[in-house]
Amino acid sequence: MSTLDNIEVDITVELGATTMPIHHLLRMGRGAVIELDAMENDPLNIYANNTLIAHGEVSVEEGHLRVLISQKAIKRG
């Protein structure tokens, strides 16, 4: 068994983001809508351990959400 087989990586997929005052957040209830800074066809950001690694798009297959990687992120530095 390879040493790499035992390493866990947290994967996060970001649909978009926003900033709002805390009092708006505290007033939200069931059914509230949070508008994001992304449009319907914008690429998703994919992070591994909080580091941007790729961009992708969402798809649905047999009722399950999937993220298709469309481009590796450009490494800076």
PDB file of C-alpha atoms in Angstrom:
ATOM      1  CA  MET A   1       0.000   0.000   0.000  1.00  0.00           C
ATOM      2  CA  SER A   2       1.387   3.385  -1.002  1.00  0.00           C
ATOM      3  CA  THR A   3       1.947   6.081   1.613  1.00  0.00           C
ATOM      4  CA  LEU A   4      -0.183   8.443  -0.484  1.00  0.00           C
ATOM      5  CA  ASP A   5      -3.173   6.114  -0.134  1.00  0.00           C
ATOM      6  CA  ASN A   6      -3.517   7.151   3.529  1.00  0.00           C
ATOM      7  CA  ILE A   7      -3.513  10.933   3.009  1.00  0.00           C
ATOM      8  CA  GLU A   8      -6.919  12.614   3.223  1.00  0.00           C
ATOM      9  CA  VAL A   9      -7.647  15.849   1.349  1.00  0.00           C
ATOM     10  CA  ASP A  10     -10.642  18.122   1.998  1.00  0.00           C
ATOM     11  CA  ILE A  11     -12.312  19.084  -1.280  1.00  0.00           C
ATOM     12  CA  THR A  12     -14.542  22.180  -1.427  1.00  0.00           C
ATOM     13  CA  VAL A  13     -16.523  23.370  -4.437  1.00  0.00           C
ATOM     14  CA  GLU A  14     -17.527  27.038  -4.403  1.00  0.00           C
ATOM     15  CA  LEU A  15     -20.601  28.114  -6.349  1.00  0.00           C
ATOM     16  CA  GLY A  16     -20.027  31.788  -5.570  1.00  0.00           C
ATOM     17  CA  ALA A  17     -19.632  34.174  -2.663  1.00  0.00           C
ATOM     18  CA  THR A  18     -21.106  37.289  -1.130  1.00  0.00           C
ATOM     19  CA  THR A  19     -20.631  39.624   1.804  1.00  0.00           C
ATOM     20  CA  MET A  20     -23.495  40.790   3.985  1.00  0.00           C
ATOM     21  CA  PRO A  21     -23.983  42.516   7.317  1.00  0.00           C
ATOM     22  CA  ILE A  22     -24.395  40.150  10.251  1.00  0.00           C
ATOM     23  CA  HIS A  23     -27.848  41.562  11.069  1.00  0.00           C
ATOM     24  CA  HIS A  24     -29.088  40.390   7.616  1.00  0.00           C
ATOM     25  CA  LEU A  25     -27.700  36.924   8.278  1.00  0.00           C
ATOM     26  CA  LEU A  26     -29.331  36.755  11.710  1.00  0.00           C
ATOM     27  CA  ARG A  27     -32.754  37.669  10.237  1.00  0.00           C
ATOM     28  CA  MET A  28     -32.672  34.904   7.634  1.00  0.00           C
ATOM     29  CA  GLY A  29     -35.026  32.019   7.995  1.00  0.00           C
ATOM     30  CA  ARG A  30     -36.165  29.021   6.038  1.00  0.00           C
ATOM     31  CA  GLY A  31     -36.623  29.921   2.379  1.00  0.00           C
ATOM     32  CA  ALA A  32     -34.344  32.960   2.510  1.00  0.00           C
ATOM     33  CA  VAL A  33     -32.302  33.585  -0.627  1.00  0.00           C
ATOM     34  CA  ILE A  34     -28.619  34.544  -0.615  1.00  0.00           C
ATOM     35  CA  GLU A  35     -27.558  36.099  -3.911  1.00  0.00           C
ATOM     36  CA  LEU A  36     -24.047  35.154  -4.991  1.00  0.00           C
ATOM     37  CA  ASP A  37     -21.537  36.970  -7.177  1.00  0.00           C
ATOM     38  CA  ALA A  38     -21.613  34.224  -9.825  1.00  0.00           C
ATOM     39  CA  MET A  39     -23.808  33.738 -12.856  1.00  0.00           C
ATOM     40  CA  GLU A  40     -25.439  30.499 -14.013  1.00  0.00           C
ATOM     41  CA  ASN A  41     -22.699  29.538 -16.479  1.00  0.00           C
ATOM     42  CA  ASP A  42     -19.672  30.775 -14.503  1.00  0.00           C
ATOM     43  CA  PRO A  43     -17.092  28.101 -13.658  1.00  0.00           C
ATOM     44  CA  LEU A  44     -17.038  26.700 -10.135  1.00  0.00           C
ATOM     45  CA  ASN A  45     -13.893  27.029  -8.019  1.00  0.00           C
ATOM     46  CA  ILE A  46     -12.520  23.721  -6.706  1.00  0.00           C
ATOM     47  CA  TYR A  47     -10.267  23.778  -3.634  1.00  0.00           C
ATOM     48  CA  ALA A  48      -8.099  21.100  -2.016  1.00  0.00           C
ATOM     49  CA  ASN A  49      -7.273  21.961   1.599  1.00  0.00           C
ATOM     50  CA  ASN A  50      -8.310  25.592   0.939  1.00  0.00           C
ATOM     51  CA  THR A  51      -5.995  25.904  -2.081  1.00  0.00           C
ATOM     52  CA  LEU A  52      -7.561  26.634  -5.471  1.00  0.00           C
ATOM     53  CA  ILE A  53      -6.656  23.713  -7.737  1.00  0.00           C
ATOM     54  CA  ALA A  54      -9.168  23.785 -10.592  1.00  0.00           C
ATOM     55  CA  HIS A  55     -12.323  25.172 -12.147  1.00  0.00           C
ATOM     56  CA  GLY A  56     -15.284  23.115 -13.186  1.00  0.00           C
ATOM     57  CA  GLU A  57     -18.968  22.865 -13.897  1.00  0.00           C
ATOM     58  CA  VAL A  58     -21.827  21.141 -12.157  1.00  0.00           C
ATOM     59  CA  SER A  59     -23.776  18.324 -13.754  1.00  0.00           C
ATOM     60  CA  VAL A  60     -26.426  15.871 -12.626  1.00  0.00           C
ATOM     61  CA  GLU A  61     -26.379  12.180 -13.410  1.00  0.00           C
ATOM     62  CA  GLU A  62     -29.032   9.774 -12.112  1.00  0.00           C
ATOM     63  CA  GLY A  63     -30.028  12.342  -9.494  1.00  0.00           C
ATOM     64  CA  HIS A  64     -26.501  12.841  -8.150  1.00  0.00           C
ATOM     65  CA  LEU A  65     -24.584  16.107  -8.365  1.00  0.00           C
ATOM     66  CA  ARG A  66     -21.164  15.896  -9.997  1.00  0.00           C
ATOM     67  CA  VAL A  67     -18.451  18.427 -10.678  1.00  0.00           C
ATOM     68  CA  LEU A  68     -16.625  18.087 -13.981  1.00  0.00           C
ATOM     69  CA  ILE A  69     -13.136  19.604 -13.952  1.00  0.00           C
ATOM     70  CA  SER A  70     -12.757  21.883 -16.943  1.00  0.00           C
ATOM     71  CA  GLN A  71      -9.415  23.555 -16.227  1.00  0.00           C
ATOM     72  CA  LYS A  72      -6.549  23.305 -13.769  1.00  0.00           C
ATOM     73  CA  ALA A  73      -5.921  26.463 -11.782  1.00  0.00           C
ATOM     74  CA  ILE A  74      -2.855  28.470 -12.705  1.00  0.00           C
ATOM     75  CA  LYS A  75      -0.225  28.221  -9.978  1.00  0.00           C
ATOM     76  CA  ARG A  76       1.211  31.588  -9.055  1.00  0.00           C
ATOM     77  CA  GLY A  77       4.522  32.199  -7.366  1.00  0.00           C
TER      78      GLY A  77
END
